[in-house]
Amino acid sequence: MNTDTTTVDLAETPVAPPATPDRPDRRQALADLRRRVAGTVHTPDDPDWDAARMPWNVVVDQQPLAVVDVRDAGDVRAAVRWAVDLGFQVAAQPTGHGAVHGLGGDVLLLRTGALQEIVVDEQRRTATVGAGVKAGALLAALDGTGLTFLAGSNDDPTVVGMTLTGGISWFGRAYGLGSDSIVSVELVDGLGRHRTLSAASHGPDADLFWAVRGGGGDFGVVTRMEVALHPAPQVWGGRLLWPLERLPELLGVFARATAEAPETLSTWLHAYQFPPVPQVPEPFRGRSFAGVAVALLGDAEEGERLVEPYREVPGLAMDLTGDVPLAELSGIAAEPTEPTPGMEWSQLLARLDEDTMEAIVRSVGEGSGSPLPVVQVRHLGGAFTRTPDGGGAHGPVHEPYNLFLLGIPAVPELAPAIEACFERTGAAVADAASGRTLLNFGGTRAHSTWWSDADRERLVRAKAESDPLATLRSNRPVSGTMGP
Ligand SMILES: Cc1cc2nc3c(=O)[nH]c(=O)nc-3n(C[C@H](O)[C@H](O)[C@H](O)COP(=O)(O)OP(=O)(O)OC[C@H]3O[C@@H](n4cnc5c(N)ncnc54)[C@H](O)[C@@H]3O)c2cc1C
């Protein structure tokens, strides 16, 4: 659970509160919506309401006004205009991987799954995707081209959703943040205006292009995005797993090896405690492991050389490394893609010294009593620390590691123990933590402590221009609040 919530009084910002015109009653309003959009409108009276309203992270029990499966970009525009006319709000939520608490009955949820366009231009090294395209679908389309987009661990988030708020990719140490690889964006802003943004934009559009690249979904509903592709002629990687009791030695090797790793290599350390449930495949079911997951832009020979120091840790239980076709990139982390209840806690670490490693082992290692199925330390550094010319609003990540804790409250009674473990671990690593949480690892609480004060002011100004009535609701509102 993130406790680093900062709230900013909207009255202090140039963002006007939403208009509250005389509203027709809810039934009339929804009938009007159905007339205006071509896609399916789901409402609380429908038998499929629960399936329609639930996000991927089913811990978030959201109760929006209605859900629209938009048919095309025209539907997005019609839905936003409807919300403006009637004084409601709109939130784009293609999957709900990044769902946050607090989205209520005044909000129309847009599912963009129908926007499935994928155009790969190998010559220009770009891919143009619709707002419903999931990371796995783009990776599959790129398989064999020798080019990749800045994909993360999981196939299921949309390219647009993961990229707008940074995009921490396996390939980010070599190529930087996903948001800085955005080439152009088409969106419907908070007044229902269609806007096309790129480095060639001028005036307010230029500010907006800066803002969406790291400022997230607060400025418009993106219908189409063009991203840069990067060379990946060969990818080697996978997981090496030991019994959990080897976590202390593994952490030591990880700290030393990552300090010298080339930028073409990403290494993530894991402590796993897999529950004995049918959803967990054999041979992981009911077992605990410490492990490293690696992805190398390179071949098997180089990969084997780079993981050699890890192989010296005794007791290797599983070696799941090999050549990785791009379409199988998500197999490295092998995370669930089905809807899952997830509680997350995350902090960037300024260092991984002896004290911090001991604190991690004490909090989540063997015998700690930790209820967490997944603990991850991602090695960052490399191009994450650099600001490219004309980069977007996200800004560089100077901290070399990200600590991420995942709890799965399969039954609600587990939640207090998970929160207690978050608090315990957070306190134990506090000396090394920078106090910053990456936007894409912010969990289920809307917050915006990421941006500097100056950048946030600029973001709030861009929001006031693109969405003056505060019609749009992002999971990471740039004002620092979840809206009115
Ligand atoms: C299992 C798992 C693994 C993950 N791994 C990584 C990783 O490796 N790297 C990483 O960077 N992140 C990772 N994430 C975080 C994930 O990228 C973010 O939660 C991301 O926002 C999900 O995007 P989505 O569109 O799929 O989700 P949603 O929850 O549907 O959308 C999240 C937010 O994105 C914005 N958004 C989405 N679509 C649009 C649109 N068309 N227009 C405007 N705004 C839009 C909205 O503000 C929305 O609130 C992971 C998350 C999970 C659950």
XYZ file of C-alpha atoms and ligand atoms in Angstrom:
537
model
C 0.000 0.000 0.000
C 1.329 3.394 -0.864
C 1.067 5.920 1.862
C 2.795 8.672 -0.080
C -0.371 10.428 -1.169
C -0.141 14.138 -1.725
C -3.301 16.078 -2.215
C -3.483 19.426 -3.853
C -6.544 21.551 -3.434
C -8.069 21.831 -6.873
C -9.111 25.374 -5.964
C -5.414 26.288 -6.023
C -4.997 25.037 -9.544
C -6.179 26.527 -12.814
C -8.335 23.445 -13.431
C -11.990 24.407 -13.222
C -14.341 22.070 -11.372
C -16.576 20.014 -13.631
C -19.599 21.751 -14.985
C -22.809 20.811 -13.280
C -25.464 21.644 -15.813
C -29.022 20.641 -15.116
C -28.754 16.938 -15.502
C -31.499 14.746 -16.816
C -32.102 11.788 -14.533
C -29.692 8.884 -14.819
C -32.021 6.738 -16.910
C -32.577 9.550 -19.443
C -28.863 10.326 -19.512
C -27.965 6.724 -20.287
C -30.651 6.510 -22.960
C -29.074 9.602 -24.512
C -25.645 7.971 -24.314
C -26.958 4.872 -26.081
C -28.252 7.064 -28.897
C -24.897 8.818 -29.275
C -22.471 5.862 -29.335
C -22.364 2.829 -31.611
C -20.621 0.546 -29.105
C -22.264 -1.461 -26.327
C -23.296 0.449 -23.209
C -23.347 -1.608 -20.006
C -25.340 -0.279 -17.053
C -26.006 -1.492 -13.509
C -29.344 -2.989 -14.595
C -27.677 -5.355 -17.067
C -27.090 -9.018 -16.169
C -23.444 -8.726 -17.312
C -22.806 -5.611 -15.197
C -20.321 -7.178 -12.798
C -18.205 -8.581 -15.623
C -18.349 -5.263 -17.480
C -17.421 -3.027 -14.563
C -14.646 -5.089 -12.933
C -11.024 -4.167 -13.648
C -8.164 -6.648 -14.100
C -7.145 -5.956 -10.519
C -10.293 -7.244 -8.875
C -9.296 -5.783 -5.504
C -10.718 -2.528 -6.872
C -14.492 -2.855 -6.570
C -15.395 0.044 -8.855
C -19.001 1.135 -9.411
C -18.980 3.501 -12.393
C -22.069 5.090 -13.885
C -21.819 2.900 -16.983
C -19.256 1.182 -19.182
C -18.954 1.675 -22.945
C -17.154 -0.774 -25.210
C -16.306 1.868 -27.785
C -16.557 0.747 -31.399
C -14.130 3.276 -32.834
C -12.475 6.651 -32.265
C -15.755 8.349 -33.163
C -17.366 6.653 -30.179
C -14.663 8.040 -27.892
C -15.457 11.515 -29.129
C -19.199 11.005 -28.772
C -18.811 9.667 -25.229
C -16.618 12.582 -24.118
C -19.018 15.104 -25.655
C -21.927 13.411 -23.912
C -20.065 13.682 -20.595
C -19.304 17.368 -21.216
C -22.896 18.132 -22.143
C -24.331 16.358 -19.107
C -21.625 17.120 -16.554
C -20.312 13.591 -16.044
C -16.717 12.362 -16.097
C -14.926 9.866 -18.337
C -12.138 7.427 -17.539
C -10.312 5.311 -20.113
C -9.713 1.865 -18.685
C -8.864 -0.698 -21.333
C -7.892 -3.477 -18.918
C -7.820 -2.230 -15.336
C -4.242 -3.344 -14.627
C -3.705 0.108 -13.206
C -7.141 0.516 -11.613
C -7.302 2.696 -8.510
C -9.864 3.042 -5.732
C -12.295 5.917 -5.771
C -13.849 5.793 -9.204
C -17.518 6.382 -8.521
C -20.990 6.731 -9.912
C -20.387 9.939 -11.871
C -17.793 8.326 -14.101
C -18.321 6.722 -17.482
C -15.745 4.022 -18.116
C -14.434 3.568 -21.658
C -13.101 0.190 -22.768
C -10.979 0.633 -25.885
C -10.533 -3.062 -26.749
C -12.041 -2.628 -30.220
C -9.254 -0.253 -31.310
C -7.002 -3.025 -32.574
C -5.038 -1.374 -35.381
C -1.357 -2.377 -35.587
C 0.817 -0.928 -38.364
C 4.521 -1.753 -38.246
C 6.806 0.403 -40.384
C 10.154 -1.369 -40.382
C 11.690 1.299 -42.582
C 10.875 4.165 -40.224
C 11.214 1.890 -37.177
C 7.834 2.778 -35.747
C 4.643 0.966 -34.821
C 1.235 2.618 -34.776
C -1.270 1.001 -32.448
C -4.893 1.536 -31.523
C -5.727 2.128 -27.875
C -6.944 -1.437 -27.370
C -3.745 -3.163 -28.497
C -2.147 -5.150 -25.712
C 1.615 -5.418 -25.272
C 1.542 -9.108 -26.219
C -0.218 -8.407 -29.517
C 2.380 -5.833 -30.555
C 5.238 -8.127 -29.535
C 3.698 -10.899 -31.641
C 3.450 -8.523 -34.613
C 7.122 -7.561 -34.195
C 8.384 -11.140 -33.846
C 10.936 -11.779 -36.567
C 11.442 -8.124 -37.513
C 14.521 -7.703 -35.303
C 12.798 -4.681 -33.763
C 11.022 -4.247 -30.441
C 8.904 -1.715 -28.617
C 9.631 -0.974 -24.963
C 7.632 -3.867 -23.528
C 7.355 -4.661 -19.814
C 6.887 -7.916 -17.981
C 3.288 -8.690 -18.885
C 1.445 -9.208 -22.180
C -1.870 -7.923 -20.921
C -1.520 -4.140 -20.296
C -2.186 -2.011 -23.361
C 0.736 -0.394 -25.153
C -0.949 2.984 -24.659
C -1.718 2.499 -20.941
C 1.742 1.311 -19.975
C 3.575 3.868 -22.124
C 1.717 7.059 -21.123
C 3.002 6.788 -17.542
C 6.587 5.842 -18.273
C 6.873 2.259 -19.420
C 9.575 0.382 -17.541
C 10.710 -2.149 -20.105
C 13.048 -5.105 -20.137
C 14.904 -3.038 -22.746
C 14.779 0.294 -20.901
C 18.372 0.136 -19.661
C 19.405 0.223 -23.312
C 16.672 2.402 -24.806
C 15.101 4.453 -21.984
C 11.512 5.013 -20.940
C 8.573 3.932 -23.054
C 7.076 7.413 -22.791
C 10.186 8.953 -24.359
C 9.739 6.608 -27.334
C 6.297 8.003 -28.182
C 6.483 9.486 -31.686
C 2.933 10.756 -32.057
C -0.414 10.566 -30.318
C -3.993 11.029 -31.453
C -6.418 11.824 -28.684
C -9.821 13.213 -27.873
C -9.321 15.953 -25.307
C -11.593 16.888 -22.418
C -13.786 19.057 -24.640
C -14.199 16.306 -27.219
C -11.706 17.848 -29.675
C -9.631 15.499 -31.813
C -5.931 16.396 -31.554
C -2.825 14.972 -33.192
C 0.401 15.563 -31.288
C 4.035 15.049 -32.216
C 7.438 16.713 -32.032
C 6.268 18.889 -34.933
C 3.385 20.325 -32.871
C 3.295 24.013 -31.912
C 1.751 26.087 -29.138
C -0.645 24.271 -26.809
C -0.256 21.046 -28.808
C 3.501 21.072 -28.153
C 2.858 21.403 -24.399
C 0.314 18.635 -24.590
C 2.743 16.367 -26.437
C 5.243 16.908 -23.626
C 2.552 16.288 -20.995
C 1.128 13.006 -22.308
C 4.610 11.475 -22.484
C 4.833 10.638 -18.787
C 1.859 12.628 -17.504
C -0.522 9.773 -18.231
C -4.157 9.699 -19.249
C -5.280 12.948 -17.631
C -5.259 15.062 -20.801
C -7.249 13.136 -23.347
C -8.463 9.707 -24.335
C -5.814 8.388 -26.681
C -7.213 6.606 -29.693
C -3.966 5.898 -31.533
C -0.263 6.075 -30.675
C 2.919 5.750 -32.692
C 5.964 4.432 -30.850
C 9.595 4.126 -31.875
C 10.972 0.632 -32.399
C 14.455 -0.360 -31.300
C 16.914 -3.004 -32.498
C 16.470 -6.433 -30.891
C 17.807 -8.908 -33.434
C 18.354 -11.475 -30.705
C 17.006 -11.795 -27.169
C 18.299 -14.307 -24.649
C 16.961 -14.696 -21.133
C 14.723 -16.483 -18.664
C 14.761 -17.401 -14.999
C 17.173 -19.190 -12.697
C 15.549 -20.415 -9.482
C 16.935 -21.603 -6.157
C 15.224 -22.584 -2.891
C 14.189 -19.418 -1.026
C 16.859 -20.008 1.640
C 19.460 -18.925 -0.974
C 18.049 -15.384 -1.097
C 20.895 -13.808 0.961
C 23.674 -15.163 -1.312
C 21.688 -14.371 -4.424
C 21.132 -10.771 -3.330
C 24.872 -10.380 -2.812
C 25.670 -11.653 -6.319
C 22.845 -9.516 -7.755
C 24.231 -6.341 -6.147
C 27.736 -7.015 -7.468
C 26.724 -8.241 -10.946
C 24.238 -5.441 -11.617
C 26.830 -2.819 -10.668
C 28.851 -3.959 -13.700
C 26.115 -5.128 -16.067
C 26.053 -3.844 -19.662
C 23.050 -1.723 -20.626
C 21.892 -4.498 -22.920
C 21.159 -6.687 -19.865
C 18.217 -6.306 -17.468
C 18.186 -8.392 -14.304
C 15.327 -8.658 -11.820
C 15.713 -10.484 -8.521
C 12.702 -12.345 -7.107
C 11.565 -14.002 -3.892
C 8.560 -16.191 -4.665
C 6.198 -18.015 -2.362
C 3.734 -19.756 -4.637
C 0.500 -20.815 -2.916
C -0.681 -24.437 -3.243
C -3.612 -23.580 -5.519
C -4.557 -25.014 -8.937
C -4.024 -21.625 -10.653
C -0.278 -22.002 -10.005
C 1.205 -24.501 -12.479
C 3.429 -27.367 -11.464
C 6.350 -27.418 -10.637
C 5.906 -24.056 -8.869
C 2.724 -24.866 -6.930
C 3.195 -24.634 -3.164
C 6.947 -23.980 -3.404
C 9.188 -21.028 -2.513
C 12.100 -19.801 -4.576
C 14.694 -17.093 -4.819
C 15.608 -16.302 -8.399
C 16.855 -13.969 -11.048
C 15.085 -13.186 -14.300
C 17.185 -11.779 -17.120
C 16.674 -10.381 -20.605
C 19.682 -9.711 -22.771
C 19.803 -7.977 -26.129
C 22.374 -10.494 -27.256
C 23.081 -14.155 -27.849
C 23.288 -17.276 -25.666
C 27.073 -17.197 -25.386
C 27.088 -13.679 -23.971
C 24.068 -14.470 -21.786
C 25.723 -17.525 -20.279
C 28.839 -15.492 -19.538
C 26.803 -12.763 -17.823
C 24.826 -15.151 -15.592
C 27.920 -17.195 -14.658
C 28.322 -15.466 -11.246
C 24.777 -16.521 -10.323
C 25.454 -20.146 -11.211
C 28.064 -20.203 -8.438
C 25.255 -19.937 -5.860
C 24.738 -23.563 -4.790
C 21.455 -25.434 -5.092
C 20.149 -24.206 -8.463
C 16.691 -25.812 -8.683
C 15.515 -24.683 -12.132
C 17.183 -23.238 -15.220
C 14.581 -21.713 -17.521
C 16.965 -19.683 -19.700
C 17.297 -19.793 -23.469
C 16.697 -17.823 -26.654
C 13.529 -15.754 -26.324
C 11.393 -15.056 -29.398
C 9.836 -11.624 -28.959
C 6.350 -13.138 -28.930
C 7.366 -15.089 -25.809
C 8.984 -12.220 -23.918
C 6.358 -12.274 -21.159
C 7.294 -15.910 -20.471
C 10.428 -14.616 -18.733
C 8.488 -13.215 -15.774
C 5.512 -15.575 -16.311
C 3.083 -13.319 -14.469
C -0.648 -13.978 -14.400
C -2.648 -12.471 -17.244
C -6.069 -13.462 -15.869
C -7.877 -10.989 -13.562
C -6.216 -11.152 -10.161
C -6.657 -9.456 -6.782
C -3.443 -7.502 -6.292
C -2.136 -5.282 -3.487
C 1.066 -3.511 -4.425
C 3.769 -1.565 -2.635
C 6.788 -0.124 -4.358
C 9.676 2.248 -3.732
C 12.765 3.181 -5.672
C 16.014 2.354 -3.880
C 18.977 4.713 -4.013
C 21.317 1.808 -3.203
C 21.437 -1.889 -2.440
C 23.998 -2.126 0.353
C 24.526 -4.821 2.998
C 22.001 -3.273 5.406
C 19.320 -3.051 2.728
C 19.891 -6.624 1.603
C 19.660 -7.827 5.205
C 16.469 -5.815 5.667
C 14.926 -7.450 2.598
C 15.860 -10.948 3.759
C 14.583 -10.248 7.281
C 11.273 -8.905 5.941
C 10.412 -11.308 3.141
C 12.979 -14.119 3.174
C 12.830 -17.656 4.499
C 11.255 -17.790 7.977
C 10.075 -14.159 7.859
C 6.396 -15.126 7.864
C 5.880 -12.897 4.818
C 2.529 -13.539 3.093
C 3.763 -12.093 -0.209
C 3.859 -14.393 -3.246
C 6.159 -12.042 -5.194
C 8.923 -9.684 -4.138
C 10.930 -8.121 -6.938
C 14.022 -5.935 -7.141
C 14.387 -4.530 -10.666
C 17.767 -3.264 -11.771
C 17.268 0.074 -13.545
C 20.131 2.479 -14.397
C 21.518 2.822 -17.911
C 19.320 4.856 -20.248
C 16.657 5.266 -17.515
C 18.998 7.843 -15.953
C 19.338 9.938 -19.103
C 17.067 12.660 -20.461
C 16.755 12.446 -24.222
C 16.508 15.644 -26.269
C 12.886 16.719 -26.337
C 11.918 14.075 -23.767
C 8.493 13.999 -22.139
C 7.086 14.773 -18.706
C 8.158 11.578 -16.946
C 11.765 12.576 -16.424
C 14.758 10.352 -15.706
C 14.966 7.658 -13.051
C 18.270 8.008 -11.254
C 17.659 5.370 -8.611
C 19.371 2.119 -9.627
C 16.763 -0.306 -8.224
C 13.008 -0.612 -7.818
C 11.638 -2.706 -4.951
C 8.157 -4.057 -5.663
C 6.011 -6.111 -3.308
C 2.888 -7.956 -4.420
C 0.226 -9.393 -2.131
C -2.680 -11.439 -3.410
C -5.593 -11.296 -0.954
C -7.361 -14.390 -2.288
C -9.661 -13.940 0.720
C -10.173 -10.446 2.234
C -8.916 -11.673 5.624
C -5.393 -11.792 4.146
C -5.311 -8.043 3.471
C -4.226 -6.892 6.973
C -1.273 -9.306 7.004
C -0.225 -8.096 3.549
C -0.446 -4.447 4.596
C 1.513 -5.205 7.767
C 4.255 -6.818 5.655
C 4.340 -3.760 3.357
C 4.746 -1.496 6.378
C 7.380 -3.710 7.984
C 9.405 -3.956 4.782
C 9.012 -0.256 3.993
C 10.342 0.661 7.421
C 13.216 -1.833 7.125
C 14.469 -0.403 3.801
C 13.629 3.237 4.581
C 17.266 4.357 4.764
C 17.936 3.242 1.192
C 14.553 4.206 -0.282
C 14.493 7.460 -2.231
C 10.893 8.166 -1.288
C 9.781 8.026 -4.911
C 7.375 5.500 -6.407
C 7.277 4.976 -10.171
C 3.933 5.919 -11.690
C 3.432 2.458 -13.176
C 4.096 0.837 -9.811
C 1.845 3.138 -7.811
C -0.688 0.477 -6.887
C -4.364 1.098 -6.290
C -4.113 4.537 -4.707
C -4.274 7.490 -7.064
C -1.347 9.736 -6.338
C 1.026 12.013 -8.145
C 4.064 12.501 -5.968
C 6.221 11.496 -8.937
C 6.600 14.810 -10.727
C 8.711 17.695 -9.480
C 6.768 20.787 -8.388
C 7.789 22.615 -11.580
C 6.757 19.739 -13.848
C 3.501 19.277 -11.992
C 2.652 22.945 -12.409
C 3.324 22.599 -16.132
C 1.200 19.439 -16.247
C -1.657 21.139 -14.428
C -1.512 24.007 -16.958
C -1.628 21.502 -19.827
C -4.588 19.804 -18.149
C -6.394 23.139 -17.798
C -5.947 23.736 -21.535
C -6.887 20.259 -22.745
C -9.581 19.462 -20.181
C -10.805 22.739 -18.644
C -13.949 21.157 -17.197
C -11.997 18.291 -15.563
C -14.113 15.791 -17.470
C -11.321 13.224 -17.738
C -10.228 11.003 -14.864
C -6.819 9.381 -14.940
C -5.552 6.874 -12.393
C -2.625 9.265 -11.805
C -4.265 12.711 -11.721
C -1.738 15.457 -12.278
C -3.547 17.712 -9.803
C -2.684 15.217 -7.066
C -6.321 14.478 -6.270
C -8.775 11.917 -7.548
C -10.971 14.728 -8.804
C -13.945 16.310 -7.086
C 1.012 -7.853 -13.698
C 1.455 -6.461 -14.061
C 2.711 -6.264 -14.636
C 3.140 -4.991 -14.985
N 4.395 -4.831 -15.518
C 4.817 -3.590 -15.861
C 6.106 -3.380 -16.426
O 6.892 -4.299 -16.610
N 6.456 -2.121 -16.753
C 5.617 -1.068 -16.577
O 5.973 0.047 -16.916
N 4.405 -1.240 -16.039
C 3.995 -2.465 -15.663
N 2.763 -2.635 -15.105
C 1.921 -1.458 -14.855
C 1.048 -1.160 -16.055
O 1.844 -0.860 -17.174
C 0.177 0.068 -15.721
O -0.716 -0.264 -14.697
C -0.570 0.565 -16.951
O -1.157 1.806 -16.660
C -1.611 -0.420 -17.404
O -2.220 0.052 -18.573
P -3.604 -0.534 -19.087
O -4.092 0.417 -20.122
O -3.449 -1.928 -19.456
O -4.482 -0.470 -17.764
P -5.743 0.354 -17.298
O -5.828 0.100 -15.849
O -6.901 -0.061 -18.114
O -5.416 1.886 -17.524
C -4.573 2.543 -16.601
C -4.567 4.031 -16.883
O -3.942 4.261 -18.124
C -4.540 5.392 -18.746
N -5.027 4.963 -20.061
C -5.151 3.722 -20.554
N -5.592 3.769 -21.823
C -5.757 5.065 -22.116
C -6.187 5.774 -23.265
N -6.543 5.145 -24.385
N -6.221 7.109 -23.226
C -5.853 7.776 -22.115
N -5.455 7.167 -20.991
C -5.397 5.825 -21.004
C -5.671 5.856 -17.877
O -5.228 6.964 -17.107
C -5.939 4.670 -16.986
O -6.405 5.062 -15.703
C 2.302 -3.891 -14.752
C 1.041 -4.086 -14.169
C 0.619 -5.354 -13.816
C -0.723 -5.523 -13.158
